[in-house]
Amino acid sequence: MTSHVVTEEKPLPLAFFQQIANASALDEISNSTGSVRFHIFWHGNRNRDTNKLLTSLMFFVYQTTRHGPQNGFRLCLVHPGFHIPSPDKIYGDPEDDIDRLEKTIPQGHMEIFVLGDAPIHTSDEEIGFTG
């Protein structure tokens, strides 16, 4: 067994991050133009009226034509409240975070990409945990 307590002074070792990527059952999305936007819009649990995510969404983004985390990836976490206006980018709109997420992924690259703002919880009671 291997154990690693993560703290400010002891971040997660890259080897552990690689193992998490290898063992994960998360969706694997190509970084081809429009793929990430399409995935978030259609696979995220979003409010159909506001187009804001109701729950978190997590997936891997891989370089198109490469497969497997050993070839490089971005782990993407999308927080509740993230606004995804449509499954397609409107022509002429300025570059946004999703465009940056879809940029070329170098061989062996490992990155965590977070979209939206993390919910803030200060105590177990605040989130309804009483056990």
mmCIF file of C-alpha atoms in Angstrom, residues 6-127:
data_model
loop_
_atom_site.group_PDB
_atom_site.id
_atom_site.type_symbol
_atom_site.label_atom_id
_atom_site.label_comp_id
_atom_site.label_asym_id
_atom_site.label_seq_id
_atom_site.Cartn_x
_atom_site.Cartn_y
_atom_site.Cartn_z
ATOM 1 C CA VAL A 6 -1.420 16.060 0.634
ATOM 2 C CA THR A 7 -0.529 19.386 2.259
ATOM 3 C CA GLU A 8 0.764 22.778 1.122
ATOM 4 C CA GLU A 9 4.285 21.530 1.817
ATOM 5 C CA LYS A 10 3.721 18.083 0.268
ATOM 6 C CA PRO A 11 1.725 18.378 -2.976
ATOM 7 C CA LEU A 12 0.545 15.358 -4.919
ATOM 8 C CA PRO A 13 3.540 13.728 -6.654
ATOM 9 C CA LEU A 14 3.343 13.597 -10.453
ATOM 10 C CA ALA A 15 3.537 9.791 -10.350
ATOM 11 C CA PHE A 16 0.305 9.694 -8.297
ATOM 12 C CA PHE A 17 -1.392 12.088 -10.693
ATOM 13 C CA GLN A 18 -0.367 9.812 -13.585
ATOM 14 C CA GLN A 19 -1.768 6.763 -11.741
ATOM 15 C CA ILE A 20 -5.081 8.554 -11.182
ATOM 16 C CA ALA A 21 -5.251 9.346 -14.899
ATOM 17 C CA ASN A 22 -4.461 5.741 -15.853
ATOM 18 C CA ALA A 23 -7.088 4.282 -13.508
ATOM 19 C CA SER A 24 -9.852 6.807 -14.113
ATOM 20 C CA ALA A 25 -13.219 6.029 -15.641
ATOM 21 C CA LEU A 26 -13.752 9.671 -16.626
ATOM 22 C CA ASP A 27 -14.785 10.645 -20.143
ATOM 23 C CA GLU A 28 -11.920 11.264 -22.565
ATOM 24 C CA ILE A 29 -12.536 14.192 -24.906
ATOM 25 C CA SER A 30 -10.472 15.175 -27.946
ATOM 26 C CA ASN A 31 -9.058 18.684 -28.014
ATOM 27 C CA SER A 32 -10.318 19.195 -31.570
ATOM 28 C CA THR A 33 -12.071 22.529 -31.997
ATOM 29 C CA GLY A 34 -15.553 22.481 -30.472
ATOM 30 C CA SER A 35 -15.291 19.077 -28.752
ATOM 31 C CA VAL A 36 -15.009 20.376 -25.189
ATOM 32 C CA ARG A 37 -17.771 22.968 -25.611
ATOM 33 C CA PHE A 38 -20.063 20.308 -27.109
ATOM 34 C CA HIS A 39 -19.276 17.872 -24.262
ATOM 35 C CA ILE A 40 -19.963 20.389 -21.490
ATOM 36 C CA PHE A 41 -23.191 21.603 -23.110
ATOM 37 C CA TRP A 42 -24.673 18.175 -23.845
ATOM 38 C CA HIS A 43 -23.183 16.013 -21.071
ATOM 39 C CA GLY A 44 -23.172 18.502 -18.206
ATOM 40 C CA ASN A 45 -26.184 18.576 -15.916
ATOM 41 C CA ARG A 46 -27.301 22.097 -16.826
ATOM 42 C CA ASN A 47 -30.360 24.201 -16.194
ATOM 43 C CA ARG A 48 -32.038 24.386 -19.623
ATOM 44 C CA ASP A 49 -33.277 27.939 -18.990
ATOM 45 C CA THR A 50 -30.003 29.510 -17.807
ATOM 46 C CA ASN A 51 -27.474 27.097 -19.389
ATOM 47 C CA LYS A 52 -25.565 27.024 -16.093
ATOM 48 C CA LEU A 53 -24.294 23.718 -14.744
ATOM 49 C CA LEU A 54 -26.180 22.419 -11.720
ATOM 50 C CA THR A 55 -23.495 19.920 -10.689
ATOM 51 C CA SER A 56 -19.764 19.485 -11.206
ATOM 52 C CA LEU A 57 -18.432 17.783 -14.312
ATOM 53 C CA MET A 58 -14.975 16.228 -14.672
ATOM 54 C CA PHE A 59 -13.269 14.740 -17.727
ATOM 55 C CA PHE A 60 -9.911 14.361 -19.461
ATOM 56 C CA VAL A 61 -8.918 16.225 -22.613
ATOM 57 C CA TYR A 62 -6.407 14.478 -24.879
ATOM 58 C CA GLN A 63 -4.505 15.673 -27.932
ATOM 59 C CA THR A 64 -6.387 14.597 -31.055
ATOM 60 C CA THR A 65 -4.884 11.370 -32.519
ATOM 61 C CA ARG A 66 -3.135 10.471 -29.245
ATOM 62 C CA HIS A 67 -4.664 8.070 -26.757
ATOM 63 C CA GLY A 68 -3.859 7.384 -23.130
ATOM 64 C CA PRO A 69 -2.654 9.647 -20.352
ATOM 65 C CA GLN A 70 0.994 8.738 -20.969
ATOM 66 C CA ASN A 71 0.805 10.964 -24.064
ATOM 67 C CA GLY A 72 -0.330 14.058 -22.184
ATOM 68 C CA PHE A 73 -3.679 15.325 -20.938
ATOM 69 C CA ARG A 74 -5.622 18.054 -19.217
ATOM 70 C CA LEU A 75 -7.908 17.072 -16.361
ATOM 71 C CA CYS A 76 -10.866 19.443 -16.512
ATOM 72 C CA LEU A 77 -13.127 20.237 -13.557
ATOM 73 C CA VAL A 78 -16.209 22.330 -14.321
ATOM 74 C CA HIS A 79 -17.902 23.791 -11.241
ATOM 75 C CA PRO A 80 -21.655 24.250 -10.742
ATOM 76 C CA GLY A 81 -22.787 27.637 -12.019
ATOM 77 C CA PHE A 82 -20.460 27.600 -15.035
ATOM 78 C CA HIS A 83 -22.328 29.189 -17.950
ATOM 79 C CA ILE A 84 -22.142 27.367 -21.283
ATOM 80 C CA PRO A 85 -24.293 29.399 -23.705
ATOM 81 C CA SER A 86 -24.394 26.938 -26.599
ATOM 82 C CA PRO A 87 -22.836 23.722 -27.922
ATOM 83 C CA ASP A 88 -21.053 25.722 -30.639
ATOM 84 C CA LYS A 89 -18.883 28.810 -30.526
ATOM 85 C CA ILE A 90 -20.366 31.809 -32.276
ATOM 86 C CA TYR A 91 -18.133 32.853 -35.177
ATOM 87 C CA GLY A 92 -16.155 35.976 -34.347
ATOM 88 C CA ASP A 93 -16.480 35.700 -30.568
ATOM 89 C CA PRO A 94 -13.202 36.360 -28.714
ATOM 90 C CA GLU A 95 -11.083 33.497 -27.382
ATOM 91 C CA ASP A 96 -12.426 32.118 -24.106
ATOM 92 C CA ASP A 97 -11.358 29.567 -21.478
ATOM 93 C CA ILE A 98 -12.740 26.640 -23.481
ATOM 94 C CA ASP A 99 -10.686 27.697 -26.515
ATOM 95 C CA ARG A 100 -7.586 27.714 -24.291
ATOM 96 C CA LEU A 101 -8.505 24.272 -22.949
ATOM 97 C CA GLU A 102 -8.621 22.940 -26.529
ATOM 98 C CA LYS A 103 -5.141 24.212 -27.453
ATOM 99 C CA THR A 104 -2.362 21.772 -28.386
ATOM 100 C CA ILE A 105 -1.362 19.401 -25.588
ATOM 101 C CA PRO A 106 2.386 18.651 -25.632
ATOM 102 C CA GLN A 107 3.605 15.049 -25.389
ATOM 103 C CA GLY A 108 3.672 13.982 -21.713
ATOM 104 C CA HIS A 109 1.943 17.190 -20.520
ATOM 105 C CA MET A 110 -0.179 16.992 -17.326
ATOM 106 C CA GLU A 111 -2.413 19.905 -16.351
ATOM 107 C CA ILE A 112 -5.484 20.546 -14.228
ATOM 108 C CA PHE A 113 -7.910 23.037 -15.752
ATOM 109 C CA VAL A 114 -10.793 24.463 -13.679
ATOM 110 C CA LEU A 115 -13.782 26.237 -15.209
ATOM 111 C CA GLY A 116 -16.039 28.317 -12.983
ATOM 112 C CA ASP A 117 -15.840 29.206 -9.321
ATOM 113 C CA ALA A 118 -15.540 26.606 -6.585
ATOM 114 C CA PRO A 119 -18.439 26.491 -4.148
ATOM 115 C CA ILE A 120 -17.379 27.659 -0.693
ATOM 116 C CA HIS A 121 -18.179 25.437 2.286
ATOM 117 C CA THR A 122 -17.005 26.320 5.760
ATOM 118 C CA SER A 123 -18.407 23.457 7.815
ATOM 119 C CA ASP A 124 -20.106 20.069 7.580
ATOM 120 C CA GLU A 125 -23.272 21.566 9.080
ATOM 121 C CA GLU A 126 -23.397 24.207 6.366
ATOM 122 C CA ILE A 127 -23.653 21.539 3.677
#
